[in-house]
Backbone as JSON Lines, residues from 0, in Angstrom:
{"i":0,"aa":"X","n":[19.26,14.28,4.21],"ca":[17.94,14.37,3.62],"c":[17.18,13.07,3.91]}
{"i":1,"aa":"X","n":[16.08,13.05,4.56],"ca":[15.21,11.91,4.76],"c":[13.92,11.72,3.76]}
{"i":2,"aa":"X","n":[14.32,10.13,3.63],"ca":[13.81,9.33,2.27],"c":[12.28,9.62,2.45]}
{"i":3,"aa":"X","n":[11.46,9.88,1.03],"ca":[10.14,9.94,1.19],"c":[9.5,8.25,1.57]}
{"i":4,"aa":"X","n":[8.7,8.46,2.32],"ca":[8.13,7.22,3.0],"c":[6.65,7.23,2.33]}
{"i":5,"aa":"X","n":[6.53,5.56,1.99],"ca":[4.9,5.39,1.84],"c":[4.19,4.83,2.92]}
{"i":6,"aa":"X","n":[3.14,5.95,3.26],"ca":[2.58,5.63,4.68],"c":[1.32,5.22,4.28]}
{"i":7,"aa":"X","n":[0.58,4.1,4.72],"ca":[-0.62,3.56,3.9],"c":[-1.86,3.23,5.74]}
{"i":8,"aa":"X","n":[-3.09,4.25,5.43],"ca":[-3.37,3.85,6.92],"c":[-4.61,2.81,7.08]}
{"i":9,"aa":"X","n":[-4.81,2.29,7.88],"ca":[-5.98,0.91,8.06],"c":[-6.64,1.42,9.13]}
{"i":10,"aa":"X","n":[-8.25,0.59,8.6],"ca":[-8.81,0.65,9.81],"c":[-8.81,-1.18,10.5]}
{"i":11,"aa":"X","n":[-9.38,-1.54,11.89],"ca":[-9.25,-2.4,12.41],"c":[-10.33,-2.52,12.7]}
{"i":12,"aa":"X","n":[-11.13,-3.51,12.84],"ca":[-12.67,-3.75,12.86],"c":[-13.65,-3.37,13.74]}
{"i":13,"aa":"X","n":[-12.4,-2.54,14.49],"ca":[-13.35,-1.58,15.63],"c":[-13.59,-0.26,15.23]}
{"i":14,"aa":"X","n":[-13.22,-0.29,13.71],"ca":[-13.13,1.23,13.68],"c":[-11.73,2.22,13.63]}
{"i":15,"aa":"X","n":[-10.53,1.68,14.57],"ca":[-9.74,2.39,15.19],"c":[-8.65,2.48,14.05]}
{"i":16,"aa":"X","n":[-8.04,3.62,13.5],"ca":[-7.1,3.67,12.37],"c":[-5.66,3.59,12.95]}
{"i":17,"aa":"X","n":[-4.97,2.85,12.13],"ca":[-3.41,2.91,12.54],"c":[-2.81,2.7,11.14]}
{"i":18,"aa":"X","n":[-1.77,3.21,11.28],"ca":[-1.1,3.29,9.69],"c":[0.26,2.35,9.97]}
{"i":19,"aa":"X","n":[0.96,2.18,8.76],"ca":[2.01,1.04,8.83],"c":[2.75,1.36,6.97]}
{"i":20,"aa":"X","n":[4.19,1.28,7.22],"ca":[4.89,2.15,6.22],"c":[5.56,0.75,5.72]}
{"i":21,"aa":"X","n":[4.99,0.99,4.04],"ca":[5.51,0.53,3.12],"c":[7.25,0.45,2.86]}
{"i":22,"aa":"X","n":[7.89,-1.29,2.64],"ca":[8.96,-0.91,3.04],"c":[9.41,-1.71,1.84]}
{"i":23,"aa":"X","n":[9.2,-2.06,1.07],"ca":[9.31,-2.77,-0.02],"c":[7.73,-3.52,-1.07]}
{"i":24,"aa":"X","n":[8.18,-3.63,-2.35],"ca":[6.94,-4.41,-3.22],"c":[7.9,-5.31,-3.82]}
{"i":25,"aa":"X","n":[7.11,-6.33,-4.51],"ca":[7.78,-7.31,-5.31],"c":[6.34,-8.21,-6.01]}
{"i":26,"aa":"X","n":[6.53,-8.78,-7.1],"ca":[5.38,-9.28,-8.2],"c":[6.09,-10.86,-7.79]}
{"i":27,"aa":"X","n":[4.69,-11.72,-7.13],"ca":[4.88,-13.07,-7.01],"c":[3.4,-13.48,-7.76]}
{"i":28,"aa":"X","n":[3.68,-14.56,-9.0],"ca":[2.81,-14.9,-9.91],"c":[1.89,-13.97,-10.02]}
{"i":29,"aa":"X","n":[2.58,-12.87,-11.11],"ca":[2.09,-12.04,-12.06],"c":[0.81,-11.13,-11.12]}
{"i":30,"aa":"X","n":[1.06,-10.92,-9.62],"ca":[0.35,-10.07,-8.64],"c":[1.62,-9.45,-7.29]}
{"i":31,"aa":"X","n":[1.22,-7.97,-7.39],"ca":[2.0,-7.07,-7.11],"c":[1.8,-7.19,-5.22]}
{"i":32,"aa":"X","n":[2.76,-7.14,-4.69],"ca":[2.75,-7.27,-3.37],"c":[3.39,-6.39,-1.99]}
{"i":33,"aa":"X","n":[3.21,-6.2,-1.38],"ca":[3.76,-4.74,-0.51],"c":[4.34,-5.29,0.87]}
{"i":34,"aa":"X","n":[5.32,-5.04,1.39],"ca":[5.5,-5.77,2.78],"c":[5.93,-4.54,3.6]}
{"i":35,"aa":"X","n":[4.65,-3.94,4.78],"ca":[4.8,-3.35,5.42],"c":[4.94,-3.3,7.12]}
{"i":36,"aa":"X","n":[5.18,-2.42,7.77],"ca":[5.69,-2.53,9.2],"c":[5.2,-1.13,10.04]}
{"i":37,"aa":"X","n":[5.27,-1.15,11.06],"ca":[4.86,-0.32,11.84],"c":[5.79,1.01,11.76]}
{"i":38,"aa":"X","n":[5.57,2.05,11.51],"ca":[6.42,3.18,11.17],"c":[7.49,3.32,11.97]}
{"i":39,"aa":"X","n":[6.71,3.02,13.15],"ca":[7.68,3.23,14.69],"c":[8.97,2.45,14.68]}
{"i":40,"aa":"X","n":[8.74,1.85,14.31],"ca":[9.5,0.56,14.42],"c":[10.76,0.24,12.94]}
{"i":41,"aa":"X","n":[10.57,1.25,12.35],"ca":[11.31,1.38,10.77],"c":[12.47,1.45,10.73]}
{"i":42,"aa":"X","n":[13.06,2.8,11.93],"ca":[14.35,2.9,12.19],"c":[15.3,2.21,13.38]}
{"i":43,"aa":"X","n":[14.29,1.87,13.77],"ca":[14.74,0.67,15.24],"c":[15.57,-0.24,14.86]}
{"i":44,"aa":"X","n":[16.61,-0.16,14.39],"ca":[17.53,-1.63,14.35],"c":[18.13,-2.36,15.19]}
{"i":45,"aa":"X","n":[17.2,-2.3,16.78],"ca":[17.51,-2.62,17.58],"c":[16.55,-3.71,17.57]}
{"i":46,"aa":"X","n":[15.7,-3.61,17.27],"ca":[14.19,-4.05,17.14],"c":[14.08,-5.71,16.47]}
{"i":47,"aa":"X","n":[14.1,-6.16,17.71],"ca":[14.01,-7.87,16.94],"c":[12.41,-8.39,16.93]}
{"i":48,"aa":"X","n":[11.67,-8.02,17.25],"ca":[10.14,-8.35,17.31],"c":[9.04,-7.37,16.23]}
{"i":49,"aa":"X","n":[9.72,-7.59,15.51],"ca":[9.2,-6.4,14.03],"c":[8.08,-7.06,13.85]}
{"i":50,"aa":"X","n":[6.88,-6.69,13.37],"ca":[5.97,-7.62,12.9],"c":[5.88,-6.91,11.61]}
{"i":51,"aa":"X","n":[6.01,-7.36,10.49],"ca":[5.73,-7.8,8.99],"c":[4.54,-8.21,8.69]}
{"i":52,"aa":"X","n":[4.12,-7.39,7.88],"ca":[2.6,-7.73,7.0],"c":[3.24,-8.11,5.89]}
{"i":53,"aa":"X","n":[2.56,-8.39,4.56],"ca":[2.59,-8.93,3.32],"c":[0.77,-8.42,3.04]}
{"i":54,"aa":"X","n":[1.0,-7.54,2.17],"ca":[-0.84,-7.73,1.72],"c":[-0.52,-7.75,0.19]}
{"i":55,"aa":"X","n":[-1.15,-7.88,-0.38],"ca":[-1.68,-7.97,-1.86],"c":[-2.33,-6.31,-2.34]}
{"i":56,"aa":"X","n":[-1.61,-6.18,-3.71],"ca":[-2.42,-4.62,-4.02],"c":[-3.18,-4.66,-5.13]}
{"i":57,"aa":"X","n":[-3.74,-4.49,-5.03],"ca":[-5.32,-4.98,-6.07],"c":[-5.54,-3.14,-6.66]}
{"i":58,"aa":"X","n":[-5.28,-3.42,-8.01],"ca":[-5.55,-1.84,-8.03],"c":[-7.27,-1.7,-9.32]}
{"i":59,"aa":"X","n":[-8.0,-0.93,-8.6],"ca":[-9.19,-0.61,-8.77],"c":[-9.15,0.39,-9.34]}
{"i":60,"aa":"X","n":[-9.14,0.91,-10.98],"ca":[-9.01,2.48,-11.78],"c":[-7.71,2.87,-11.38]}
{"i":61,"aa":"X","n":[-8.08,3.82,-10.42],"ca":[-6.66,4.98,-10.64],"c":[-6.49,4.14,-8.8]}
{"i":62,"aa":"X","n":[-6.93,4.03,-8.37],"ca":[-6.88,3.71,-6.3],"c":[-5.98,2.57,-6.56]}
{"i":63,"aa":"X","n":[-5.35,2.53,-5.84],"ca":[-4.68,0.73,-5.55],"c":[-5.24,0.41,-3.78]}
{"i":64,"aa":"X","n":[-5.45,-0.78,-3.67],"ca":[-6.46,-1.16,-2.69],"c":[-5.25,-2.49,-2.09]}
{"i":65,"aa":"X","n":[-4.79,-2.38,-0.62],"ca":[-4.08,-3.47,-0.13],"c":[-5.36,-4.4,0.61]}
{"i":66,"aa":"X","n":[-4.87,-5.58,0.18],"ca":[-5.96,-6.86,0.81],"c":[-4.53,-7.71,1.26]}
{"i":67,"aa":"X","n":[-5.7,-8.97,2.32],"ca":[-4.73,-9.75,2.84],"c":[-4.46,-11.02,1.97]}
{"i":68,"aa":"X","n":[-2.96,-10.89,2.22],"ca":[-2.77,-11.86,0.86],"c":[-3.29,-13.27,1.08]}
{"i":69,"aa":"X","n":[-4.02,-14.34,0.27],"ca":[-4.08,-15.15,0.41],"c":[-3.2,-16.69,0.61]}
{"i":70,"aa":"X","n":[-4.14,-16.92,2.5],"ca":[-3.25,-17.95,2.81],"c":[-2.44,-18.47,2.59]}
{"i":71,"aa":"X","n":[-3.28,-19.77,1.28],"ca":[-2.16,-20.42,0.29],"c":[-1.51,-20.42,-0.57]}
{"i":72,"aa":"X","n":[-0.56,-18.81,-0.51],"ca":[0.32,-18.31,-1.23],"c":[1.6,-18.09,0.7]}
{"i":73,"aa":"X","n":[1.05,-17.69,1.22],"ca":[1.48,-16.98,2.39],"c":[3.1,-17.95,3.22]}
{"i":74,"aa":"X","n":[3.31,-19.47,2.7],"ca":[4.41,-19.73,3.23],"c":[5.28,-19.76,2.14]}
{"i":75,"aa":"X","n":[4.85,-19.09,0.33],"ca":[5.72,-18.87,-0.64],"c":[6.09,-17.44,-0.44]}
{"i":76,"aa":"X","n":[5.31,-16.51,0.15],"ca":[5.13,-15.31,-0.09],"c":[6.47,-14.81,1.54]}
{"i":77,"aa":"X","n":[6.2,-15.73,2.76],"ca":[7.06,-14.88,3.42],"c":[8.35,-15.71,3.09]}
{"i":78,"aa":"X","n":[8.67,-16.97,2.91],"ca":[10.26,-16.59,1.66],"c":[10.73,-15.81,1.34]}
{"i":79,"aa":"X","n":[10.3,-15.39,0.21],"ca":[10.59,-14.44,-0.36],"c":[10.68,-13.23,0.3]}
{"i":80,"aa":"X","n":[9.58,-12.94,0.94],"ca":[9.85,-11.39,2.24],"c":[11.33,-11.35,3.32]}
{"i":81,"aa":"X","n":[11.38,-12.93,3.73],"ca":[12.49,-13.58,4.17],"c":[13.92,-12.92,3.3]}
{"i":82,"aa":"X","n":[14.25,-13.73,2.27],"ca":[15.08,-13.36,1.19],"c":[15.26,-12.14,1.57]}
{"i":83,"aa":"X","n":[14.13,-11.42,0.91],"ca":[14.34,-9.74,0.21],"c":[15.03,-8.96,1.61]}
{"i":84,"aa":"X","n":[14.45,-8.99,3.02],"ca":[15.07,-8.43,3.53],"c":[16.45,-8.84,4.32]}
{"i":85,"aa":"X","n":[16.61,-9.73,4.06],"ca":[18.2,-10.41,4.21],"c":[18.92,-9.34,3.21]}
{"i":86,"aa":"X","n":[18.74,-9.18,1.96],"ca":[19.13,-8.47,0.93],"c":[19.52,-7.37,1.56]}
{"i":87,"aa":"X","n":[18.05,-6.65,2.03],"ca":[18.34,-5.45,2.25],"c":[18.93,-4.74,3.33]}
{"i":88,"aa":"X","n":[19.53,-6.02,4.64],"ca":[20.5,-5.9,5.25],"c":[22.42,-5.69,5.06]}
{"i":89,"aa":"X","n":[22.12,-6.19,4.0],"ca":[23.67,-6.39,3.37],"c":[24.12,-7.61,3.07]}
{"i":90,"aa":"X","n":[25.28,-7.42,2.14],"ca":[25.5,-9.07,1.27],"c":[26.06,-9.78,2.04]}
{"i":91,"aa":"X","n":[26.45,-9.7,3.53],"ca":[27.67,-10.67,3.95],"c":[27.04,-10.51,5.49]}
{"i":92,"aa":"X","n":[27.56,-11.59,5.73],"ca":[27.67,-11.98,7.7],"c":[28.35,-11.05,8.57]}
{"i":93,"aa":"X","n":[29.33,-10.06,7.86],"ca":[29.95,-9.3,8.83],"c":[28.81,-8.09,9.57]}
{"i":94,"aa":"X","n":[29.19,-7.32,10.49],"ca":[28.34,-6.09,10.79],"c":[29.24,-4.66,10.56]}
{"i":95,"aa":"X","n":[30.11,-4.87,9.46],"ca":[30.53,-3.82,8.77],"c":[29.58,-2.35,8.18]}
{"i":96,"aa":"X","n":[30.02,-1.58,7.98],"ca":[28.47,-0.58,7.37],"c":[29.37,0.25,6.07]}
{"i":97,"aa":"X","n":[30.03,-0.89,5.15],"ca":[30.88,-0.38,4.36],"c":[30.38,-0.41,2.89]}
{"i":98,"aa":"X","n":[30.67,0.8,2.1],"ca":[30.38,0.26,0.97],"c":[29.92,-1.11,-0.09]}
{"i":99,"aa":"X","n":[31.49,-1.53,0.17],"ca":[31.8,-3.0,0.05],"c":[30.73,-4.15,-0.3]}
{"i":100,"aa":"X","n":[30.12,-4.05,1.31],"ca":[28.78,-5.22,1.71],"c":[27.2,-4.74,1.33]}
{"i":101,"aa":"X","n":[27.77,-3.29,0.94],"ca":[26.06,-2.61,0.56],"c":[25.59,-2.85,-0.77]}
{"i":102,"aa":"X","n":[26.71,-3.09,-1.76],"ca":[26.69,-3.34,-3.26],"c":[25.7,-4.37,-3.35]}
């Protein structure tokens, strides 16, 4: 069964839309934060040239609205993006795919 994905799409100042899938959030000083990636590129674990966003979600009524996070938060903010997806590789140095290291 394949995991429901949050697909969030942008435009680029030409106009031209491309979307990029939500792959984690996390709250750094009391503001909610999203770190997304190119869809294509999600299951690629081959893939060493990932590019990583970080935006900020600003939610407006019922809409939540991603902006770019500000600068001088941005070498606390990819730390932590750092961290989190170390995490979400597994707890240990081995390249095991065992229970064990997934805990």
């Amino acid at each position: 069964m394949e995991e429901e994905r949050d697909i969030v799409t942008f435009s680029d100042d030409e106009g031209n839309e491309f979307e990029l899938e939500v792959i984690d959030y996390f709250d750094y000083e009391d503001e909610e934060y999203a770190v997304l990636i190119n869809p294509e590129q999600a299951n690629d674990e081959e893939a060493e040239d990932t590019e990583v966003y970080i935006m900020k979600i600003v939610v407006d009524g019922e809409y939540e609205e991603f902006v770019a996070a500000d600068d001088d938060k941005m070498d606390a903010l990819s730390a932590i993006v750092e961290q989190r997806l170390e995490e979400m590789d597994g707890c240990c140095d081995c390249d095991c795919d065992c229970d064990d290291c997934k805990d």
